[in-house]
GROMACS .gro file of C-alpha atoms in nm:
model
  371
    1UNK     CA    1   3.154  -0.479   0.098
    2UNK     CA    2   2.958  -0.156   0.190
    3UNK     CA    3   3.047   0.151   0.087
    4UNK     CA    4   2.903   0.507   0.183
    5UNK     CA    5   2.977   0.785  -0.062
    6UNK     CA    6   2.919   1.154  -0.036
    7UNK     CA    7   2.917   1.370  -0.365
    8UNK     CA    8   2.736   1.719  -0.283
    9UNK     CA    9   2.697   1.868  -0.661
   10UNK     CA   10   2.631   1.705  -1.013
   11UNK     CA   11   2.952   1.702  -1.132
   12UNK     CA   12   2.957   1.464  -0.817
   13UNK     CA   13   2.668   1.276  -0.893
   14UNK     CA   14   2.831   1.179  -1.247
   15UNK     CA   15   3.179   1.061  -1.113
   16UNK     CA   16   2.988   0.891  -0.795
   17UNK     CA   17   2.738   0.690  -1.024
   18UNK     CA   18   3.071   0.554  -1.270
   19UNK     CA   19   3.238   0.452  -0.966
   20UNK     CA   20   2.968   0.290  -0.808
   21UNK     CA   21   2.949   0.062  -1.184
   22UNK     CA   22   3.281   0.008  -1.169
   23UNK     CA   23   3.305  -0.115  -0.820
   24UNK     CA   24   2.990  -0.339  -0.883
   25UNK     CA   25   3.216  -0.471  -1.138
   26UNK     CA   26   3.500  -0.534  -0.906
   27UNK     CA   27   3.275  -0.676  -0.581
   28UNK     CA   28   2.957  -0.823  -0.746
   29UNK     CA   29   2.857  -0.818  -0.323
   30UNK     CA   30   2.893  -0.443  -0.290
   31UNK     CA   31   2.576  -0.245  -0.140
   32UNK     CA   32   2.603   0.119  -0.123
   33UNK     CA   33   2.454   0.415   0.080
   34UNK     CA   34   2.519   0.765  -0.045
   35UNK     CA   35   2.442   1.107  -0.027
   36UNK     CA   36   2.415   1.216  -0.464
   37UNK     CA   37   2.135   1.258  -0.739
   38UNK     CA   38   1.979   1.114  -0.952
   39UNK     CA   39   2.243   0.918  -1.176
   40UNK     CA   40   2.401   0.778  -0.859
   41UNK     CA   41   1.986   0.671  -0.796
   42UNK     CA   42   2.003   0.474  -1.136
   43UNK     CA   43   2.329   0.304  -1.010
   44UNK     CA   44   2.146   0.205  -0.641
   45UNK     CA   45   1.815   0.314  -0.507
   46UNK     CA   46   1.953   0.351  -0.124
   47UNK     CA   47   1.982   0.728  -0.141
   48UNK     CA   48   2.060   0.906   0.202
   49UNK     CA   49   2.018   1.276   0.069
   50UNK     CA   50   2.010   1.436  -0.318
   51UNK     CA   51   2.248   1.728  -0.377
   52UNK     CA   52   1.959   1.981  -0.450
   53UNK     CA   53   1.947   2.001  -0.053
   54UNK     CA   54   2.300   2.040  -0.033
   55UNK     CA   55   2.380   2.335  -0.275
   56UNK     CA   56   2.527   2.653  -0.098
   57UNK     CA   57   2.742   2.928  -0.290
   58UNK     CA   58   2.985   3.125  -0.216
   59UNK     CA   59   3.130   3.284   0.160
   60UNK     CA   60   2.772   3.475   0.241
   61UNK     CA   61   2.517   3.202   0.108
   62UNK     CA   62   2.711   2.937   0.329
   63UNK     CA   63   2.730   3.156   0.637
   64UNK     CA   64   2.338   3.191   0.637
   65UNK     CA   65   2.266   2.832   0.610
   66UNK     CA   66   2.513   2.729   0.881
   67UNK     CA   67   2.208   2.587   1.084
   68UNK     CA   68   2.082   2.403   0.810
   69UNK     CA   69   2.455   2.226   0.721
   70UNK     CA   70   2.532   2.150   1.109
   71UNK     CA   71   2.197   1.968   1.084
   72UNK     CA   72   2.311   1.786   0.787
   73UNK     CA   73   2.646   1.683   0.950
   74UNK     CA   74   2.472   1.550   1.204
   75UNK     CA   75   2.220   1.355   0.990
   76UNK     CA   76   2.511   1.201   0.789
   77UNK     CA   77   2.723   1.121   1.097
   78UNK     CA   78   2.396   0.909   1.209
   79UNK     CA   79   2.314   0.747   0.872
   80UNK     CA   80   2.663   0.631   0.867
   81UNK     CA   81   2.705   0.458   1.200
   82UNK     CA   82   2.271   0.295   1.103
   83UNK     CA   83   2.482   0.137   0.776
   84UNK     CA   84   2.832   0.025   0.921
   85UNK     CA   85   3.037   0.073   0.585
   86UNK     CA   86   3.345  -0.110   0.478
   87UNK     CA   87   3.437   0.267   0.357
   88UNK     CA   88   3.354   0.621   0.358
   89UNK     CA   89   3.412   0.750  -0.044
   90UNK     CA   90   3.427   1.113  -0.027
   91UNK     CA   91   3.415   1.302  -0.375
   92UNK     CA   92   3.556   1.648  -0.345
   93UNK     CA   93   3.247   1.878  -0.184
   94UNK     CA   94   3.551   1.927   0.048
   95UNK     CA   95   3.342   2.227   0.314
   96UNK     CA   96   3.118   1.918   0.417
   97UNK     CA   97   3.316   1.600   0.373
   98UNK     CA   98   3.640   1.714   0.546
   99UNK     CA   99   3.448   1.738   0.869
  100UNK     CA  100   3.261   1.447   0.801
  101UNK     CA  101   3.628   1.288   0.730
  102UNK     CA  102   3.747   1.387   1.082
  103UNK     CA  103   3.480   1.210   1.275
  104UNK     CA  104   3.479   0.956   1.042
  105UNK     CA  105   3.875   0.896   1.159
  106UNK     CA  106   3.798   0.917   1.523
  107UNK     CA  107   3.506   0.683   1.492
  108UNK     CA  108   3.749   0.402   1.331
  109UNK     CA  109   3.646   0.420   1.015
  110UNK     CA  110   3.816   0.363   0.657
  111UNK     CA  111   3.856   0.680   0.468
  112UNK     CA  112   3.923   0.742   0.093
  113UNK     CA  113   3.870   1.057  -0.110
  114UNK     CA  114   3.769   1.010  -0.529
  115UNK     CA  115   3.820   1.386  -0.665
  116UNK     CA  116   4.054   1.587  -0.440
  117UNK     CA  117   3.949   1.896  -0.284
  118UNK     CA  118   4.113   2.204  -0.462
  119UNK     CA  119   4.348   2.267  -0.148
  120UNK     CA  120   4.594   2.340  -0.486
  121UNK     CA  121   4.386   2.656  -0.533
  122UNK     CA  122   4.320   2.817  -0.150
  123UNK     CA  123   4.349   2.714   0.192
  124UNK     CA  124   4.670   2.459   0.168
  125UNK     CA  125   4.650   2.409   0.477
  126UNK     CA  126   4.341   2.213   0.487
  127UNK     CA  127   4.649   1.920   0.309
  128UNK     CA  128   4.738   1.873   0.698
  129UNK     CA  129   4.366   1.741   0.770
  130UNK     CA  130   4.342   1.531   0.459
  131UNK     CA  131   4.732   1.361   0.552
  132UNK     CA  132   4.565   1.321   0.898
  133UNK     CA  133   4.191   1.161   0.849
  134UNK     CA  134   4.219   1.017   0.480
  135UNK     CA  135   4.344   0.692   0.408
  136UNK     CA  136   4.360   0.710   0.040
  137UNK     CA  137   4.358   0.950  -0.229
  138UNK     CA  138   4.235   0.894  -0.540
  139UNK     CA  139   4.320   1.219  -0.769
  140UNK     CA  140   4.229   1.286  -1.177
  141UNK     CA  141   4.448   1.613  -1.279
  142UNK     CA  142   4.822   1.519  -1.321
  143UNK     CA  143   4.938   1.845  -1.169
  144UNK     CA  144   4.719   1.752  -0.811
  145UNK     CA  145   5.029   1.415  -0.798
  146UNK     CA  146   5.288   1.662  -0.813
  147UNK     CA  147   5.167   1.899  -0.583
  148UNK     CA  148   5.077   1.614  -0.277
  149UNK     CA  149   5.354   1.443  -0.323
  150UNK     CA  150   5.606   1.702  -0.412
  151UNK     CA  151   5.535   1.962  -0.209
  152UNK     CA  152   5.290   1.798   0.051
  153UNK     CA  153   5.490   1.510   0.124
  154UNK     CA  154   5.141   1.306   0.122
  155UNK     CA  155   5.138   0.969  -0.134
  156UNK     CA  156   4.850   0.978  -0.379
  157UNK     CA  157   4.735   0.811  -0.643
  158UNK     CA  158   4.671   1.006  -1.023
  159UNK     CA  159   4.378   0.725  -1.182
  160UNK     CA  160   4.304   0.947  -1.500
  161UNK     CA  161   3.979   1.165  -1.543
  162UNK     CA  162   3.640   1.032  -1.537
  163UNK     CA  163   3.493   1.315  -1.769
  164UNK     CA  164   3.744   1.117  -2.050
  165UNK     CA  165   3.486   0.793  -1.977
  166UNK     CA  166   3.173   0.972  -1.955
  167UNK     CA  167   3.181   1.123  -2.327
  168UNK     CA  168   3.380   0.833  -2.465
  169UNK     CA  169   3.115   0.616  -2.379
  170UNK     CA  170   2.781   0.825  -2.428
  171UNK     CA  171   2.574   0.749  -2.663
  172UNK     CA  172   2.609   0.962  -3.033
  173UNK     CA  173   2.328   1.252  -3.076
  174UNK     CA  174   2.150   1.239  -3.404
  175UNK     CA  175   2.195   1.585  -3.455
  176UNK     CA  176   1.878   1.611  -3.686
  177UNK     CA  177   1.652   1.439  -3.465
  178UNK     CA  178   1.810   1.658  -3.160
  179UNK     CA  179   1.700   1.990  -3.367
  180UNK     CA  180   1.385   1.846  -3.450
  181UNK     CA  181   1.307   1.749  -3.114
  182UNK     CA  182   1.398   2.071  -2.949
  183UNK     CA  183   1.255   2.347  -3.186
  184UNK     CA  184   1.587   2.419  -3.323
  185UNK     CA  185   1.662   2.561  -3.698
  186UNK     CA  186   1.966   2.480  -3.912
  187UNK     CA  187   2.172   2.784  -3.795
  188UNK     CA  188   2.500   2.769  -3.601
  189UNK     CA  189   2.464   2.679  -3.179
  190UNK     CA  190   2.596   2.896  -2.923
  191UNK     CA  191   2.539   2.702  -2.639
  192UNK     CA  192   2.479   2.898  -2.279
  193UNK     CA  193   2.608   2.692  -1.976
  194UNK     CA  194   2.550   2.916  -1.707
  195UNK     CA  195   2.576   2.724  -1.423
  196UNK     CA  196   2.394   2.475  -1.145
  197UNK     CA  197   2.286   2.679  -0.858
  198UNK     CA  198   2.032   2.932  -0.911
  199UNK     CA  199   2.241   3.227  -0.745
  200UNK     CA  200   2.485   3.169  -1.040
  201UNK     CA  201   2.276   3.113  -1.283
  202UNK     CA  202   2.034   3.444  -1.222
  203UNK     CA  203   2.399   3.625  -1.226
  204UNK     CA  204   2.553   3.432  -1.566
  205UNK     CA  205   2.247   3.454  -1.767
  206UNK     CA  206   2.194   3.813  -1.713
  207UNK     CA  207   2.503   3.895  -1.889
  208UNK     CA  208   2.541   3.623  -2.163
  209UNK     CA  209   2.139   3.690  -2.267
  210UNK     CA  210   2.236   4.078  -2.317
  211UNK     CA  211   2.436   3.987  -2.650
  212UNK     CA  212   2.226   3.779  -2.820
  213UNK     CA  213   2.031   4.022  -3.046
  214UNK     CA  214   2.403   4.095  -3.201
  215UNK     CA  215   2.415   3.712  -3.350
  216UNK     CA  216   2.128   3.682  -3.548
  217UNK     CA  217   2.276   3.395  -3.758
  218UNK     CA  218   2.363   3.160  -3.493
  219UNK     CA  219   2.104   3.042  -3.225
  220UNK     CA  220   2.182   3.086  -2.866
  221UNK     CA  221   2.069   2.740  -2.661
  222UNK     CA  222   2.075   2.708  -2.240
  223UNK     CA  223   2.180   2.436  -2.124
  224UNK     CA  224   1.952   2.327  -1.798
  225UNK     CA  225   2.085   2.188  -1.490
  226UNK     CA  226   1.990   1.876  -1.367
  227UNK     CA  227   1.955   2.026  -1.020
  228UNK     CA  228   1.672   2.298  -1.121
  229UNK     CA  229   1.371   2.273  -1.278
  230UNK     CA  230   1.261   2.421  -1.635
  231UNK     CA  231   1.027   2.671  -1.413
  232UNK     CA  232   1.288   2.848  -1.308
  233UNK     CA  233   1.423   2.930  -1.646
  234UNK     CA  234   1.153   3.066  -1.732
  235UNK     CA  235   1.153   3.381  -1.643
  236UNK     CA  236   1.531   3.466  -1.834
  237UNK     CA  237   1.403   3.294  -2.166
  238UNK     CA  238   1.063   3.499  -2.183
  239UNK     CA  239   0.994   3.737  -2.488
  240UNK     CA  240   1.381   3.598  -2.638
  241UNK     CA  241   1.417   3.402  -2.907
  242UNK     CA  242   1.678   3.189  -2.718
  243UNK     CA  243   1.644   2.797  -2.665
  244UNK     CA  244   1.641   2.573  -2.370
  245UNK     CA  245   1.752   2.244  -2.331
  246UNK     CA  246   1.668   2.010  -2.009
  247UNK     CA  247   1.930   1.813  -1.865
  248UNK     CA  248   2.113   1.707  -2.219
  249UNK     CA  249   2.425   1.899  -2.168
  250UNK     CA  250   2.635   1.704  -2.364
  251UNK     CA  251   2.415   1.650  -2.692
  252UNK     CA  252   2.427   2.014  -2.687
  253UNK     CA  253   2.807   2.037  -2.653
  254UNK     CA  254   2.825   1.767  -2.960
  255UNK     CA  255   2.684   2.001  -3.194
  256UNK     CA  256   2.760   2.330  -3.051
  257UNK     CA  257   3.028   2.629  -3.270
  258UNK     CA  258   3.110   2.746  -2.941
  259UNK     CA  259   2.991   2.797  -2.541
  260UNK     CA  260   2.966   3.051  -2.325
  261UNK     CA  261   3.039   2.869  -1.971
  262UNK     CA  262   3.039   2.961  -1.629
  263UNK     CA  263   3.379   2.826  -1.439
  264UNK     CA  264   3.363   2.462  -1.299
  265UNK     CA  265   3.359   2.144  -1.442
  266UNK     CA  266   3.158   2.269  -1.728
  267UNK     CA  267   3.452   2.441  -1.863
  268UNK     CA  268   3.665   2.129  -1.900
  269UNK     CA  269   3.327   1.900  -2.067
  270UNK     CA  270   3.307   2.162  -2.294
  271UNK     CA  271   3.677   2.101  -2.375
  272UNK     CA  272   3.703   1.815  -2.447
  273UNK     CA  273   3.392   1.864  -2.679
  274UNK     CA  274   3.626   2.080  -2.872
  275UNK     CA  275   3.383   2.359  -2.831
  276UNK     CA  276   3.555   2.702  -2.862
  277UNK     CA  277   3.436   2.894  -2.547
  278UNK     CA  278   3.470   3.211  -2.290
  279UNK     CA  279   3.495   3.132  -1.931
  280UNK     CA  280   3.284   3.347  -1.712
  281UNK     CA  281   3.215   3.399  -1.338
  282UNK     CA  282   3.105   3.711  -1.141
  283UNK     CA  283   3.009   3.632  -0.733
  284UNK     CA  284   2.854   3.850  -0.535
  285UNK     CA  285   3.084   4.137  -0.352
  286UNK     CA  286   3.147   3.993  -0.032
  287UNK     CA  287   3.203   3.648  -0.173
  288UNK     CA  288   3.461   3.761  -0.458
  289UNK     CA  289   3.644   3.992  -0.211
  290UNK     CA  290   3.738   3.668  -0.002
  291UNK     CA  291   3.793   3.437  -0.266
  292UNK     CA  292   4.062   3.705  -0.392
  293UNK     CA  293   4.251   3.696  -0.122
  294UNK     CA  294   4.248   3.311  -0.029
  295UNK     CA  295   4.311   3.202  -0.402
  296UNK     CA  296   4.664   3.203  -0.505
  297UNK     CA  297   4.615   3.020  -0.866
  298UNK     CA  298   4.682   3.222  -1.223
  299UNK     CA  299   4.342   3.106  -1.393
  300UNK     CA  300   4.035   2.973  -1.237
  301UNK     CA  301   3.936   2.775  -1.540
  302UNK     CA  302   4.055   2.389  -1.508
  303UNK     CA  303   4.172   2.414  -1.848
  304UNK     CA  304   4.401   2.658  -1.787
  305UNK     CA  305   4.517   2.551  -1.516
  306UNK     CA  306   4.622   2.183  -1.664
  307UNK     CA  307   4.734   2.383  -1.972
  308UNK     CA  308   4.968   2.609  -1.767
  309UNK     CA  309   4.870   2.907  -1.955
  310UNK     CA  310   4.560   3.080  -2.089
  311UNK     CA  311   4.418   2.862  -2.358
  312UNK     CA  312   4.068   2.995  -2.313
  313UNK     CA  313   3.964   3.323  -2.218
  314UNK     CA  314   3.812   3.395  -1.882
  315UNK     CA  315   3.628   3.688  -1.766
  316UNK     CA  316   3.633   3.751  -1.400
  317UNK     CA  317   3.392   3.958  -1.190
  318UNK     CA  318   3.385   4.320  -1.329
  319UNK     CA  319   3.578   4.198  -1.680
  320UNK     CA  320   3.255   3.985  -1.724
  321UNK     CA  321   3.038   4.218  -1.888
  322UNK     CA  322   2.860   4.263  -2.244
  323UNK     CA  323   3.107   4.495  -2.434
  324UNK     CA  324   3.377   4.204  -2.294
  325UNK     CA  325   3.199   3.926  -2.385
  326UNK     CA  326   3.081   4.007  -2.702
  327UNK     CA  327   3.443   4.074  -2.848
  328UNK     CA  328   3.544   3.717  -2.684
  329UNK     CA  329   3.261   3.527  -2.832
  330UNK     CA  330   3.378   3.770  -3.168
  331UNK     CA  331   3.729   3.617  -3.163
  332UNK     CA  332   3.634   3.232  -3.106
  333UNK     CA  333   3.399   3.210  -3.379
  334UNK     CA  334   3.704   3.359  -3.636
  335UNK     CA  335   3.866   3.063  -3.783
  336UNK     CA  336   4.240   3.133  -3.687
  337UNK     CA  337   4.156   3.110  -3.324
  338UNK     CA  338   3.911   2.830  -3.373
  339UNK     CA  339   4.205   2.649  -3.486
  340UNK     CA  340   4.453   2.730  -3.216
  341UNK     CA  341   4.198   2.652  -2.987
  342UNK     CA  342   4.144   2.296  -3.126
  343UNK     CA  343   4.524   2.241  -3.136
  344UNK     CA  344   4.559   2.280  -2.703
  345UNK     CA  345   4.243   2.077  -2.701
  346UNK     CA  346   4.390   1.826  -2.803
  347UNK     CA  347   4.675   1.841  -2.625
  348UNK     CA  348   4.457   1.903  -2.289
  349UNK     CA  349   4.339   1.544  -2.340
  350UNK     CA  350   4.642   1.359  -2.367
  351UNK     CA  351   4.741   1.528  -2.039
  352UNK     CA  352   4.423   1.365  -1.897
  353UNK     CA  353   4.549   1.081  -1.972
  354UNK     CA  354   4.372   0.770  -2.145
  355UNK     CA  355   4.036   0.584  -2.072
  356UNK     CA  356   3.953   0.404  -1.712
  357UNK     CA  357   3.948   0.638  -1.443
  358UNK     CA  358   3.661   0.476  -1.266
  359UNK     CA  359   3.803   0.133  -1.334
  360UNK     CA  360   4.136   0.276  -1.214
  361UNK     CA  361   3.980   0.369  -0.856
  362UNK     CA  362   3.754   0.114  -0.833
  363UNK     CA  363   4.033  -0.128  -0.825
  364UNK     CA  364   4.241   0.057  -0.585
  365UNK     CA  365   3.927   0.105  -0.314
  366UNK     CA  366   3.840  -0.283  -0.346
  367UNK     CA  367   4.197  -0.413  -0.332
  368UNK     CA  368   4.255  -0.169  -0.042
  369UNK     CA  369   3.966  -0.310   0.187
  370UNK     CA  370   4.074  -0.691   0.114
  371UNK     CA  371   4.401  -0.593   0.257
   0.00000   0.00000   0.00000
């Protein structure tokens, strides 16, 4: 079979590259075409675009590039009828593959969607496109069944989250060799995980590098995203004695005390890590004055959100500011709330649900298109 998938972002690129394994598994045959990075690359070497060309922020940012994403709609929309796939595979990146997913329904083609758009958070409405041009849904957070089914009237199917397979089955960090390797001492990590996209990283990193002289016992580290390059950091880690790390997220989180992490998927890795952390966003004006209004959700963190109730801190916007997030980063690292902390951890995961996700949707997609 061939099979076209679109992930826009890294967190993307991860799921996209353990479902491509696990369908290889399933259709030994299967020859793939996607729009990703580089993990989905290691997977297949038929690459139609790499996220870094993709990433736009926020209401302003996408506004000015509007030239620049019709031209990439119509790129993709070309590439797709060149390969002829068995299946379109969209993973959430929902701005640029729910278009995609209405031409791809008029054209005749076989739609499925691994990672569901937030539509839970803002802009229900977009549910009535998805019922409309998707064939199958594939979701991984147990409250996204309830809320298509229950309230949507749309049948979907909950296969477990992927981030549960992509730590279980990482290799383990020799934590000596890691400090050794990096230029790190024996104190206590704070680990920085300010984001992918260099408009939120230039706004996290401001605000999380302003504390550091008040920890001089524990070592603050940044975690680098795949997506930029060490150039760019540069310029925030210069005459500071914090660390960076390249692209090794997750050996970081394995022997972190606790994170500082913007909101996204970063918040739930660090999770189920059992990192303590403080979630943190601030978007530009015009940006954050939108989202306000469209977003109807409690929390903005995804652990929360599973959770049902604030398990981790988050500082929004204005509340995201040194005096703030110094007395957050104060309470995680005392040992009652460590402990708490660790407790809905825990309890996050089994929500999650077990092992397989990939397996789980691989399955599904494969058995689907013999049907």
């Amino acid at each position: 079979m061939k099979y076209y998938i679109i992930a826009g972002e890294a967190s993307g690129d991860l799921h996209g590259s353990n479902l491509m394994k696990a369908l290889i598994k399933q259709d030994v045959d299967a020859q793939f075409r996607f729009w990703g990075g580089d993990l989905m690359k290691k997977v297949s070497d038929n690459i139609a675009k790499h996220y870094k060309e993709l990433a736009f922020m926020g209401f302003a940012e996408v506004v000015m590039n509007l030239r620049t994403i019709s031209k990439n709609l119509a790129f993709c929309k070309s590439d797709i009828e060149n390969f002829q796939p068995d299946v379109i595979i969209f993973i959430d990146y929902s701005g640029f593959n729910l278009r995609i997913a209405k031409w791809a329904r008029e054209k005749g083609y076989r739609t499925n969607y691994y990672v569901s758009p937030q539509v839970w958070a803002s802009r229900a409405g977009r549910v009535k496109s998805i019922k409309r041009d998707i064939d199958s849904m594939y979701v991984i957070l147990p409250f996204e069944k309830e809320f298509y089914e229950s309230q949507h009237d749309y049948k979907v199917n909950f296969v477990g989250h992927p981030l549960i397979d992509a730590i279980a089955n990482r290799a383990q960090v020799d934590e000596y060799n890691f400090r050794a390797t990096h230029g790190l001492d024996d104190r206590p990590i704070i680990a920085l995980l300010p984001g992918s996209r260099k408009q939120e990283i230039t706004k996290m990193l401001s605000v999380m590098l302003s504390i550091v002289n008040h920890y001089p016992d524990y070592q603050f580290v940044i975690a680098g995203a795949p997506s930029q390059e060490r150039s760019f950091y540069d310029s925030f880690i210069k005459n500071t004695n914090v660390s960076f790390v390249d692209n090794e997220t997750y050996d970081l989180l394995s022997i972190s005390t606790a994170a500082l992490v913007t909101s996204g998927t970063a918040t739930l890795e660090t999770a189920l890590f059992k990192v303590p952390q403080v979630v943190c966003y601030k978007g530009g004006w015009l940006s954050y004055q939108i989202a306000k209004r469209i977003i109807t959700l409690k929390y903005i963190s995804l652990v929360n959100l599973i959770m049902d109730k604030e398990v981790v801190t988050e500082l929004i916007q204005n509340d995201f500011n040194s005096k703030r997030l110094k007395k957050e980063l104060d309470l995680i690292l005392t040992k009652e709330k460590r402990e708490q902390l660790f407790m809905d951890y825990f309890e996050l995961e089994k929500k999650l649900g077990g092992q397989g996700a990939s397996e789980n949707a691989a399955k599904l997609i494969f058995n689907s298109l013999k049907d």
